[in-house]
């Protein structure tokens, strides 16, 4: 099985780099011998007088036991609700403190939180220009901490460094997650047939650590070559967000799942504005009122992994479809792939976490919906649709729990 270099959860961004919908900045922290981090601030949704934002922190220095992120809003914005952190605001100054379970950040470790806010439309919704982590202003460099570090940084009791981390094989989630995880798995056993063999897990193990995609361009809008490439890159990035948390854990055999787009399907060839033959292109095969990639090449239709009638053979097969439908709200996901609005996905290419896609990808790997119940003590996580725009600690542990229960079928 192919092993590749593990990549960090959030790609590094240069100091004060501005992206559409957000700002990425580097900073130093004052809670370790060597400190440094990067923050990716993204406005993920905006409406009249209100908005949602995601804040992703990557620790570039020594491990942290507790963190506090501070910033000033330049336009008079106000935080009204936060998840995965406790946020307070005084004037323009906002302070976000870890939620306990995400307070420990290893070197090159990452965490994220989100919030809902309000803003005055006459002043705009400009992103913060700088941040401070544990009292130290942004520098974009890893450097020794000040000799007089702050003393009011919230902290947790030190935890076992192997608790939930890479390389550990015991089932040892944080104590406050044990009961809700047990409840979720009991629900899984009541919901899914035990003999189903086409979860995302089965696909990845069959391919040796890769996922091939075919894009169903269910739209009359055109797609450029650069958009084609950006979509492939975003799929890889979003897979990394889920599976960087699996690397080295409980016999998971891959450092990274490699994602490749091998084909596109469209209503008309003129909609796909590239002339090279780097991808397979399927035109005019309409199924479910949408362009369909060749069934002869699709794993959903050939779950034995054999594709005798696929032009180009195995190398041109696809494991999942990304079905992008013009004008669609919401999404759907399963072993066949993920479906959502074409405009939504394209507009989210500059967002750190594409919420609907990440939710639907969770379904591909078996994670359930929570329409009519919530596990004890858990209100806000990405698989509980609409409650969190980012993957949370609870989501990661549900993913690990699936692998814990399924890995025996692969004789590991």
GROMACS .gro file of C-alpha atoms in nm:
model
  412
    1UNK     CA    1   0.000   0.000   0.000
    2UNK     CA    2   0.134   0.337  -0.101
    3UNK     CA    3   0.251   0.568   0.175
    4UNK     CA    4   0.308   0.935   0.115
    5UNK     CA    5   0.426   1.233   0.313
    6UNK     CA    6   0.173   1.359   0.562
    7UNK     CA    7   0.068   1.718   0.497
    8UNK     CA    8  -0.042   1.969   0.762
    9UNK     CA    9  -0.410   2.029   0.828
   10UNK     CA   10  -0.408   2.389   0.712
   11UNK     CA   11  -0.177   2.499   0.433
   12UNK     CA   12   0.071   2.766   0.539
   13UNK     CA   13  -0.008   3.123   0.441
   14UNK     CA   14   0.229   3.417   0.436
   15UNK     CA   15   0.193   3.700   0.684
   16UNK     CA   16  -0.095   3.932   0.607
   17UNK     CA   17  -0.187   3.745   0.286
   18UNK     CA   18  -0.537   3.847   0.183
   19UNK     CA   19  -0.770   3.594   0.018
   20UNK     CA   20  -1.123   3.632  -0.113
   21UNK     CA   21  -1.354   3.627   0.189
   22UNK     CA   22  -1.079   3.620   0.448
   23UNK     CA   23  -0.729   3.696   0.563
   24UNK     CA   24  -0.439   3.465   0.648
   25UNK     CA   25  -0.171   3.588   0.884
   26UNK     CA   26   0.125   3.447   1.074
   27UNK     CA   27   0.196   3.516   1.439
   28UNK     CA   28   0.399   3.409   1.738
   29UNK     CA   29   0.274   3.271   2.066
   30UNK     CA   30   0.416   3.325   2.413
   31UNK     CA   31   0.363   2.990   2.579
   32UNK     CA   32   0.657   2.770   2.470
   33UNK     CA   33   1.035   2.782   2.418
   34UNK     CA   34   0.987   2.826   2.043
   35UNK     CA   35   0.661   2.973   1.922
   36UNK     CA   36   0.485   3.062   1.603
   37UNK     CA   37   0.159   2.997   1.428
   38UNK     CA   38  -0.060   3.089   1.135
   39UNK     CA   39  -0.427   3.184   1.127
   40UNK     CA   40  -0.670   3.155   0.839
   41UNK     CA   41  -0.975   3.382   0.887
   42UNK     CA   42  -1.255   3.320   0.638
   43UNK     CA   43  -1.604   3.467   0.609
   44UNK     CA   44  -1.802   3.161   0.498
   45UNK     CA   45  -2.148   3.316   0.470
   46UNK     CA   46  -2.284   3.670   0.474
   47UNK     CA   47  -2.633   3.817   0.475
   48UNK     CA   48  -2.788   4.154   0.552
   49UNK     CA   49  -2.625   4.261   0.880
   50UNK     CA   50  -2.487   3.917   0.969
   51UNK     CA   51  -2.219   3.663   0.883
   52UNK     CA   52  -2.049   3.335   0.973
   53UNK     CA   53  -1.672   3.303   0.996
   54UNK     CA   54  -1.419   3.022   1.038
   55UNK     CA   55  -1.086   3.070   1.214
   56UNK     CA   56  -0.818   2.803   1.167
   57UNK     CA   57  -0.501   2.807   1.381
   58UNK     CA   58  -0.185   2.613   1.296
   59UNK     CA   59   0.081   2.592   1.567
   60UNK     CA   60   0.429   2.622   1.414
   61UNK     CA   61   0.619   2.622   1.742
   62UNK     CA   62   0.648   2.396   2.045
   63UNK     CA   63   0.335   2.227   2.185
   64UNK     CA   64   0.076   2.449   2.352
   65UNK     CA   65  -0.137   2.358   2.654
   66UNK     CA   66  -0.419   2.608   2.616
   67UNK     CA   67  -0.456   2.903   2.382
   68UNK     CA   68  -0.625   3.241   2.358
   69UNK     CA   69  -0.662   3.418   2.025
   70UNK     CA   70  -0.730   3.793   2.021
   71UNK     CA   71  -0.807   4.042   1.748
   72UNK     CA   72  -0.973   4.379   1.685
   73UNK     CA   73  -1.265   4.417   1.446
   74UNK     CA   74  -1.207   4.712   1.213
   75UNK     CA   75  -1.573   4.768   1.123
   76UNK     CA   76  -1.757   4.745   1.453
   77UNK     CA   77  -1.853   4.379   1.407
   78UNK     CA   78  -1.992   4.189   1.706
   79UNK     CA   79  -1.961   3.818   1.787
   80UNK     CA   80  -2.297   3.672   1.887
   81UNK     CA   81  -2.227   3.299   1.907
   82UNK     CA   82  -1.920   3.075   1.882
   83UNK     CA   83  -1.850   2.704   1.857
   84UNK     CA   84  -1.533   2.509   1.944
   85UNK     CA   85  -1.418   2.813   2.147
   86UNK     CA   86  -1.549   3.054   2.410
   87UNK     CA   87  -1.559   3.407   2.271
   88UNK     CA   88  -1.594   3.736   2.458
   89UNK     CA   89  -1.589   4.089   2.321
   90UNK     CA   90  -1.519   4.427   2.475
   91UNK     CA   91  -1.550   4.715   2.233
   92UNK     CA   92  -1.372   4.611   1.916
   93UNK     CA   93  -1.150   4.360   2.098
   94UNK     CA   94  -1.243   3.990   2.071
   95UNK     CA   95  -1.091   3.711   2.279
   96UNK     CA   96  -1.148   3.346   2.182
   97UNK     CA   97  -1.033   3.081   2.432
   98UNK     CA   98  -1.001   2.709   2.356
   99UNK     CA   99  -1.291   2.481   2.447
  100UNK     CA  100  -1.077   2.248   2.657
  101UNK     CA  101  -1.082   1.946   2.429
  102UNK     CA  102  -0.897   2.143   2.158
  103UNK     CA  103  -0.663   2.333   2.388
  104UNK     CA  104  -0.360   2.112   2.334
  105UNK     CA  105  -0.182   2.189   2.007
  106UNK     CA  106   0.117   1.980   1.907
  107UNK     CA  107   0.393   2.122   1.688
  108UNK     CA  108   0.243   2.164   1.340
  109UNK     CA  109  -0.093   2.074   1.491
  110UNK     CA  110  -0.406   2.264   1.399
  111UNK     CA  111  -0.748   2.344   1.534
  112UNK     CA  112  -1.034   2.564   1.427
  113UNK     CA  113  -1.342   2.736   1.559
  114UNK     CA  114  -1.626   2.935   1.413
  115UNK     CA  115  -1.867   3.208   1.507
  116UNK     CA  116  -2.170   3.403   1.401
  117UNK     CA  117  -2.149   3.782   1.404
  118UNK     CA  118  -2.327   4.102   1.313
  119UNK     CA  119  -2.199   4.409   1.128
  120UNK     CA  120  -2.311   4.753   1.025
  121UNK     CA  121  -2.358   4.748   0.648
  122UNK     CA  122  -2.249   5.110   0.623
  123UNK     CA  123  -1.912   5.017   0.779
  124UNK     CA  124  -1.863   4.692   0.591
  125UNK     CA  125  -1.736   4.355   0.708
  126UNK     CA  126  -1.360   4.395   0.670
  127UNK     CA  127  -1.146   4.109   0.802
  128UNK     CA  128  -0.918   4.172   1.102
  129UNK     CA  129  -0.573   4.291   1.000
  130UNK     CA  130  -0.378   4.107   1.272
  131UNK     CA  131  -0.413   3.856   1.552
  132UNK     CA  132  -0.237   3.775   1.878
  133UNK     CA  133  -0.200   3.428   2.026
  134UNK     CA  134  -0.148   3.405   2.402
  135UNK     CA  135  -0.057   3.772   2.412
  136UNK     CA  136   0.206   3.786   2.135
  137UNK     CA  137   0.149   3.989   1.820
  138UNK     CA  138   0.182   3.849   1.470
  139UNK     CA  139   0.533   3.824   1.324
  140UNK     CA  140   0.502   3.539   1.075
  141UNK     CA  141   0.818   3.380   1.219
  142UNK     CA  142   0.899   3.104   1.466
  143UNK     CA  143   1.110   3.259   1.740
  144UNK     CA  144   1.199   3.234   2.110
  145UNK     CA  145   0.919   3.345   2.340
  146UNK     CA  146   0.944   3.670   2.537
  147UNK     CA  147   1.124   3.644   2.869
  148UNK     CA  148   0.817   3.773   3.050
  149UNK     CA  149   0.530   3.567   2.910
  150UNK     CA  150   0.173   3.646   3.015
  151UNK     CA  151   0.045   3.476   3.328
  152UNK     CA  152  -0.328   3.491   3.258
  153UNK     CA  153  -0.338   3.235   2.973
  154UNK     CA  154  -0.605   2.972   3.041
  155UNK     CA  155  -0.462   2.622   3.064
  156UNK     CA  156  -0.569   2.263   3.103
  157UNK     CA  157  -0.420   1.987   3.312
  158UNK     CA  158  -0.154   1.815   3.099
  159UNK     CA  159  -0.292   1.516   2.913
  160UNK     CA  160  -0.127   1.198   2.798
  161UNK     CA  161   0.047   1.299   2.476
  162UNK     CA  162  -0.073   0.973   2.316
  163UNK     CA  163  -0.439   1.053   2.387
  164UNK     CA  164  -0.591   1.051   2.042
  165UNK     CA  165  -0.260   1.127   1.877
  166UNK     CA  166  -0.066   0.965   1.600
  167UNK     CA  167   0.087   0.624   1.660
  168UNK     CA  168  -0.145   0.511   1.938
  169UNK     CA  169  -0.349   0.194   1.904
  170UNK     CA  170  -0.567   0.205   2.215
  171UNK     CA  171  -0.920   0.339   2.203
  172UNK     CA  172  -0.868   0.633   2.434
  173UNK     CA  173  -1.091   0.929   2.345
  174UNK     CA  174  -1.124   1.223   2.583
  175UNK     CA  175  -1.344   1.119   2.875
  176UNK     CA  176  -1.620   1.366   2.792
  177UNK     CA  177  -1.660   1.205   2.448
  178UNK     CA  178  -1.679   0.840   2.557
  179UNK     CA  179  -2.055   0.827   2.619
  180UNK     CA  180  -2.164   1.018   2.307
  181UNK     CA  181  -1.932   0.807   2.090
  182UNK     CA  182  -2.081   0.489   2.236
  183UNK     CA  183  -2.428   0.624   2.159
  184UNK     CA  184  -2.330   0.704   1.800
  185UNK     CA  185  -2.187   0.359   1.735
  186UNK     CA  186  -2.493   0.190   1.883
  187UNK     CA  187  -2.700   0.396   1.639
  188UNK     CA  188  -2.469   0.293   1.352
  189UNK     CA  189  -2.518  -0.074   1.431
  190UNK     CA  190  -2.894  -0.024   1.425
  191UNK     CA  191  -2.880   0.168   1.096
  192UNK     CA  192  -2.626   0.012   0.860
  193UNK     CA  193  -2.610  -0.348   0.732
  194UNK     CA  194  -2.294  -0.514   0.858
  195UNK     CA  195  -2.220  -0.674   0.520
  196UNK     CA  196  -2.208  -0.349   0.318
  197UNK     CA  197  -1.875  -0.334   0.135
  198UNK     CA  198  -1.855  -0.001  -0.048
  199UNK     CA  199  -1.794   0.259   0.220
  200UNK     CA  200  -1.518   0.506   0.146
  201UNK     CA  201  -1.302   0.291   0.373
  202UNK     CA  202  -1.349  -0.009   0.141
  203UNK     CA  203  -1.267   0.201  -0.163
  204UNK     CA  204  -0.944   0.341  -0.018
  205UNK     CA  205  -0.825   0.002   0.102
  206UNK     CA  206  -0.900  -0.152  -0.239
  207UNK     CA  207  -0.701   0.114  -0.426
  208UNK     CA  208  -0.408   0.126  -0.186
  209UNK     CA  209  -0.468   0.481  -0.069
  210UNK     CA  210  -0.610   0.671  -0.366
  211UNK     CA  211  -0.949   0.807  -0.469
  212UNK     CA  212  -1.029   0.881  -0.833
  213UNK     CA  213  -1.309   1.130  -0.905
  214UNK     CA  214  -1.525   1.204  -1.205
  215UNK     CA  215  -1.698   1.546  -1.201
  216UNK     CA  216  -2.061   1.555  -1.314
  217UNK     CA  217  -2.089   1.915  -1.439
  218UNK     CA  218  -2.467   1.944  -1.405
  219UNK     CA  219  -2.465   2.305  -1.520
  220UNK     CA  220  -2.494   2.523  -1.829
  221UNK     CA  221  -2.212   2.746  -1.701
  222UNK     CA  222  -1.870   2.707  -1.857
  223UNK     CA  223  -1.570   2.556  -1.679
  224UNK     CA  224  -1.218   2.677  -1.757
  225UNK     CA  225  -0.899   2.474  -1.733
  226UNK     CA  226  -0.796   2.674  -1.426
  227UNK     CA  227  -1.131   2.600  -1.259
  228UNK     CA  228  -1.087   2.232  -1.342
  229UNK     CA  229  -0.747   2.233  -1.170
  230UNK     CA  230  -0.873   2.436  -0.873
  231UNK     CA  231  -1.152   2.184  -0.813
  232UNK     CA  232  -0.907   1.895  -0.805
  233UNK     CA  233  -0.682   2.083  -0.563
  234UNK     CA  234  -0.977   2.166  -0.337
  235UNK     CA  235  -1.087   1.801  -0.324
  236UNK     CA  236  -0.738   1.701  -0.211
  237UNK     CA  237  -0.730   1.976   0.050
  238UNK     CA  238  -1.068   1.877   0.194
  239UNK     CA  239  -0.972   1.509   0.211
  240UNK     CA  240  -0.660   1.616   0.400
  241UNK     CA  241  -0.876   1.801   0.654
  242UNK     CA  242  -1.051   1.477   0.747
  243UNK     CA  243  -0.767   1.228   0.712
  244UNK     CA  244  -0.464   1.412   0.847
  245UNK     CA  245  -0.625   1.320   1.181
  246UNK     CA  246  -0.600   0.950   1.089
  247UNK     CA  247  -0.232   0.939   0.991
  248UNK     CA  248  -0.040   0.708   1.223
  249UNK     CA  249  -0.348   0.620   1.426
  250UNK     CA  250  -0.459   0.266   1.513
  251UNK     CA  251  -0.293   0.089   1.218
  252UNK     CA  252  -0.431   0.330   0.959
  253UNK     CA  253  -0.192   0.245   0.675
  254UNK     CA  254  -0.175   0.572   0.481
  255UNK     CA  255  -0.002   0.900   0.548
  256UNK     CA  256  -0.231   1.063   0.294
  257UNK     CA  257  -0.517   0.969   0.063
  258UNK     CA  258  -0.418   1.082  -0.285
  259UNK     CA  259  -0.713   1.239  -0.472
  260UNK     CA  260  -0.715   1.259  -0.853
  261UNK     CA  261  -0.982   1.382  -1.094
  262UNK     CA  262  -0.974   1.150  -1.396
  263UNK     CA  263  -1.283   1.263  -1.588
  264UNK     CA  264  -1.561   1.515  -1.641
  265UNK     CA  265  -1.914   1.472  -1.773
  266UNK     CA  266  -2.107   1.763  -1.927
  267UNK     CA  267  -2.412   1.843  -2.140
  268UNK     CA  268  -2.200   1.989  -2.417
  269UNK     CA  269  -1.828   1.975  -2.495
  270UNK     CA  270  -1.819   2.352  -2.544
  271UNK     CA  271  -1.894   2.399  -2.174
  272UNK     CA  272  -1.552   2.253  -2.087
  273UNK     CA  273  -1.305   2.514  -2.201
  274UNK     CA  274  -0.989   2.312  -2.242
  275UNK     CA  275  -0.860   2.121  -2.541
  276UNK     CA  276  -0.597   1.893  -2.390
  277UNK     CA  277  -0.666   1.525  -2.338
  278UNK     CA  278  -0.544   1.504  -1.980
  279UNK     CA  279  -0.887   1.387  -1.859
  280UNK     CA  280  -1.159   1.162  -1.994
  281UNK     CA  281  -1.460   1.363  -2.110
  282UNK     CA  282  -1.812   1.220  -2.127
  283UNK     CA  283  -2.074   1.410  -2.327
  284UNK     CA  284  -2.443   1.344  -2.378
  285UNK     CA  285  -2.494   1.047  -2.143
  286UNK     CA  286  -2.785   1.182  -1.935
  287UNK     CA  287  -2.891   0.991  -1.624
  288UNK     CA  288  -3.107   1.131  -1.342
  289UNK     CA  289  -3.151   1.439  -1.566
  290UNK     CA  290  -2.777   1.511  -1.539
  291UNK     CA  291  -2.457   1.428  -1.727
  292UNK     CA  292  -2.324   1.088  -1.623
  293UNK     CA  293  -1.967   0.960  -1.626
  294UNK     CA  294  -1.933   0.623  -1.796
  295UNK     CA  295  -2.085   0.347  -1.585
  296UNK     CA  296  -1.827   0.105  -1.725
  297UNK     CA  297  -1.561   0.302  -1.537
  298UNK     CA  298  -1.745   0.362  -1.208
  299UNK     CA  299  -1.685   0.170  -0.886
  300UNK     CA  300  -2.046   0.224  -0.778
  301UNK     CA  301  -2.144   0.007  -1.075
  302UNK     CA  302  -1.849  -0.236  -1.045
  303UNK     CA  303  -1.786  -0.288  -0.677
  304UNK     CA  304  -1.564  -0.587  -0.746
  305UNK     CA  305  -1.301  -0.341  -0.867
  306UNK     CA  306  -1.292  -0.479  -1.221
  307UNK     CA  307  -1.358  -0.251  -1.518
  308UNK     CA  308  -1.326  -0.472  -1.830
  309UNK     CA  309  -1.520  -0.234  -2.056
  310UNK     CA  310  -1.376   0.095  -1.932
  311UNK     CA  311  -1.183   0.274  -2.208
  312UNK     CA  312  -0.829   0.292  -2.077
  313UNK     CA  313  -0.886   0.018  -1.820
  314UNK     CA  314  -0.831   0.042  -1.446
  315UNK     CA  315  -0.626   0.361  -1.457
  316UNK     CA  316  -0.928   0.546  -1.597
  317UNK     CA  317  -1.180   0.418  -1.342
  318UNK     CA  318  -1.341   0.653  -1.088
  319UNK     CA  319  -1.432   0.567  -0.730
  320UNK     CA  320  -1.659   0.865  -0.655
  321UNK     CA  321  -1.848   1.135  -0.840
  322UNK     CA  322  -1.853   1.503  -0.755
  323UNK     CA  323  -2.199   1.599  -0.878
  324UNK     CA  324  -2.226   1.976  -0.908
  325UNK     CA  325  -2.581   2.088  -0.986
  326UNK     CA  326  -2.659   2.443  -1.092
  327UNK     CA  327  -2.902   2.614  -0.853
  328UNK     CA  328  -2.910   2.335  -0.594
  329UNK     CA  329  -2.930   2.410  -0.223
  330UNK     CA  330  -2.807   2.166   0.039
  331UNK     CA  331  -2.635   1.843  -0.055
  332UNK     CA  332  -2.630   1.464  -0.058
  333UNK     CA  333  -2.360   1.204  -0.010
  334UNK     CA  334  -2.299   0.833  -0.007
  335UNK     CA  335  -2.071   0.560  -0.138
  336UNK     CA  336  -2.126   0.697  -0.492
  337UNK     CA  337  -1.982   1.039  -0.404
  338UNK     CA  338  -2.113   1.383  -0.310
  339UNK     CA  339  -2.365   1.625  -0.462
  340UNK     CA  340  -2.420   1.997  -0.399
  341UNK     CA  341  -2.478   2.328  -0.572
  342UNK     CA  342  -2.236   2.408  -0.855
  343UNK     CA  343  -2.228   2.776  -0.762
  344UNK     CA  344  -2.179   2.695  -0.394
  345UNK     CA  345  -1.878   2.471  -0.454
  346UNK     CA  346  -1.712   2.709  -0.700
  347UNK     CA  347  -1.772   3.006  -0.468
  348UNK     CA  348  -1.615   2.807  -0.182
  349UNK     CA  349  -1.284   2.741  -0.357
  350UNK     CA  350  -1.123   3.016  -0.148
  351UNK     CA  351  -1.267   2.886   0.181
  352UNK     CA  352  -1.056   2.676   0.415
  353UNK     CA  353  -1.341   2.433   0.484
  354UNK     CA  354  -1.616   2.366   0.228
  355UNK     CA  355  -1.885   2.284   0.481
  356UNK     CA  356  -2.142   2.102   0.268
  357UNK     CA  357  -1.876   1.898   0.088
  358UNK     CA  358  -1.709   1.797   0.416
  359UNK     CA  359  -2.045   1.693   0.560
  360UNK     CA  360  -2.129   1.483   0.254
  361UNK     CA  361  -1.781   1.330   0.246
  362UNK     CA  362  -1.846   1.218   0.603
  363UNK     CA  363  -2.146   1.024   0.471
  364UNK     CA  364  -1.925   0.855   0.210
  365UNK     CA  365  -1.721   0.715   0.499
  366UNK     CA  366  -2.031   0.606   0.689
  367UNK     CA  367  -2.084   0.895   0.932
  368UNK     CA  368  -2.452   0.945   0.997
  369UNK     CA  369  -2.691   1.238   1.003
  370UNK     CA  370  -2.840   1.366   1.328
  371UNK     CA  371  -3.177   1.500   1.219
  372UNK     CA  372  -3.380   1.363   1.509
  373UNK     CA  373  -3.132   1.321   1.794
  374UNK     CA  374  -2.800   1.445   1.927
  375UNK     CA  375  -2.545   1.250   2.132
  376UNK     CA  376  -2.515   1.340   2.498
  377UNK     CA  377  -2.338   1.671   2.553
  378UNK     CA  378  -2.279   1.741   2.182
  379UNK     CA  379  -2.463   2.024   2.010
  380UNK     CA  380  -2.242   2.153   1.731
  381UNK     CA  381  -2.039   1.940   1.491
  382UNK     CA  382  -2.019   1.920   1.114
  383UNK     CA  383  -2.216   1.596   1.080
  384UNK     CA  384  -2.505   1.763   1.266
  385UNK     CA  385  -2.604   1.969   0.963
  386UNK     CA  386  -2.624   2.343   1.020
  387UNK     CA  387  -2.469   2.338   1.368
  388UNK     CA  388  -2.102   2.388   1.274
  389UNK     CA  389  -1.930   2.507   0.960
  390UNK     CA  390  -1.604   2.329   1.049
  391UNK     CA  391  -1.493   1.977   1.140
  392UNK     CA  392  -1.480   1.941   1.519
  393UNK     CA  393  -1.301   1.715   1.765
  394UNK     CA  394  -1.616   1.506   1.798
  395UNK     CA  395  -1.633   1.457   1.420
  396UNK     CA  396  -1.272   1.337   1.415
  397UNK     CA  397  -1.337   1.085   1.691
  398UNK     CA  398  -1.646   0.952   1.512
  399UNK     CA  399  -1.426   0.896   1.203
  400UNK     CA  400  -1.167   0.713   1.413
  401UNK     CA  401  -1.440   0.500   1.568
  402UNK     CA  402  -1.553   0.383   1.225
  403UNK     CA  403  -1.198   0.274   1.143
  404UNK     CA  404  -1.165   0.103   1.481
  405UNK     CA  405  -1.468  -0.112   1.407
  406UNK     CA  406  -1.403  -0.177   1.037
  407UNK     CA  407  -1.028  -0.235   1.025
  408UNK     CA  408  -1.064  -0.605   1.115
  409UNK     CA  409  -1.223  -0.672   0.774
  410UNK     CA  410  -0.889  -0.576   0.615
  411UNK     CA  411  -0.685  -0.816   0.833
  412UNK     CA  412  -0.464  -0.545   0.982
   0.00000   0.00000   0.00000
